[in-house]
Amino acid sequence: MRKTIFAFLTGLMMFGTITAASA
């Protein structure tokens, strides 16, 4: 369960970083 949440947070951070870089 913890791994799933950690993976989700990591993916969300990566998505946010890419979005910020594009914007």
CSV table of N, CA and C in Angstrom, one decimal:
chain,number,residue,atom,x,y,z
A,1,MET,N,0.8,-1.2,0.0
A,1,MET,CA,0.0,0.0,0.0
A,1,MET,C,0.9,1.2,0.0
A,2,ARG,N,1.9,1.2,0.9
A,2,ARG,CA,2.8,2.4,0.9
A,2,ARG,C,3.5,2.6,-0.4
A,3,LYS,N,3.9,1.5,-1.0
A,3,LYS,CA,4.6,1.7,-2.3
A,3,LYS,C,3.7,2.3,-3.3
A,4,THR,N,2.5,2.0,-3.3
A,4,THR,CA,1.5,2.5,-4.3
A,4,THR,C,1.4,4.0,-4.1
A,5,ILE,N,1.3,4.5,-2.9
A,5,ILE,CA,1.1,5.9,-2.6
A,5,ILE,C,2.4,6.6,-3.0
A,6,PHE,N,3.6,6.0,-2.6
A,6,PHE,CA,4.8,6.7,-2.9
A,6,PHE,C,5.0,6.8,-4.5
A,7,ALA,N,4.6,5.8,-5.2
A,7,ALA,CA,4.7,5.8,-6.7
A,7,ALA,C,3.8,6.9,-7.2
A,8,PHE,N,2.6,7.0,-6.6
A,8,PHE,CA,1.6,8.0,-7.1
A,8,PHE,C,2.2,9.4,-6.9
A,9,LEU,N,2.7,9.6,-5.7
A,9,LEU,CA,3.3,10.9,-5.4
A,9,LEU,C,4.5,11.3,-6.3
A,10,THR,N,5.3,10.3,-6.5
A,10,THR,CA,6.5,10.5,-7.4
A,10,THR,C,6.0,10.8,-8.8
A,11,GLY,N,5.0,10.1,-9.3
A,11,GLY,CA,4.5,10.4,-10.7
A,11,GLY,C,3.9,11.8,-10.7
A,12,LEU,N,3.2,12.1,-9.6
A,12,LEU,CA,2.5,13.5,-9.6
A,12,LEU,C,3.5,14.6,-9.6
A,13,MET,N,4.6,14.4,-8.9
A,13,MET,CA,5.7,15.4,-8.9
A,13,MET,C,6.4,15.5,-10.2
A,14,MET,N,6.6,14.4,-10.9
A,14,MET,CA,7.2,14.4,-12.2
A,14,MET,C,6.3,15.1,-13.2
A,15,PHE,N,5.0,14.8,-13.1
A,15,PHE,CA,4.0,15.4,-14.0
A,15,PHE,C,4.0,16.9,-13.8
A,16,GLY,N,4.1,17.4,-12.5
A,16,GLY,CA,4.0,18.8,-12.2
A,16,GLY,C,5.3,19.5,-12.7
A,17,THR,N,6.4,18.8,-12.6
A,17,THR,CA,7.7,19.3,-13.1
A,17,THR,C,7.7,19.5,-14.6
A,18,ILE,N,7.2,18.5,-15.3
A,18,ILE,CA,7.1,18.6,-16.8
A,18,ILE,C,6.1,19.8,-17.2
A,19,THR,N,5.0,19.8,-16.5
A,19,THR,CA,4.0,20.9,-16.8
A,19,THR,C,4.6,22.3,-16.5
A,20,ALA,N,5.4,22.4,-15.4
A,20,ALA,CA,6.0,23.7,-15.1
A,20,ALA,C,7.0,24.1,-16.2
A,21,ALA,N,7.8,23.1,-16.6
A,21,ALA,CA,8.8,23.3,-17.6
A,21,ALA,C,8.2,23.7,-18.9
A,22,SER,N,7.1,23.1,-19.3
A,22,SER,CA,6.4,23.4,-20.5
A,22,SER,C,5.8,24.8,-20.5
A,23,ALA,N,5.3,25.2,-19.3
A,23,ALA,CA,4.7,26.5,-19.1
A,23,ALA,C,5.7,27.5,-18.8
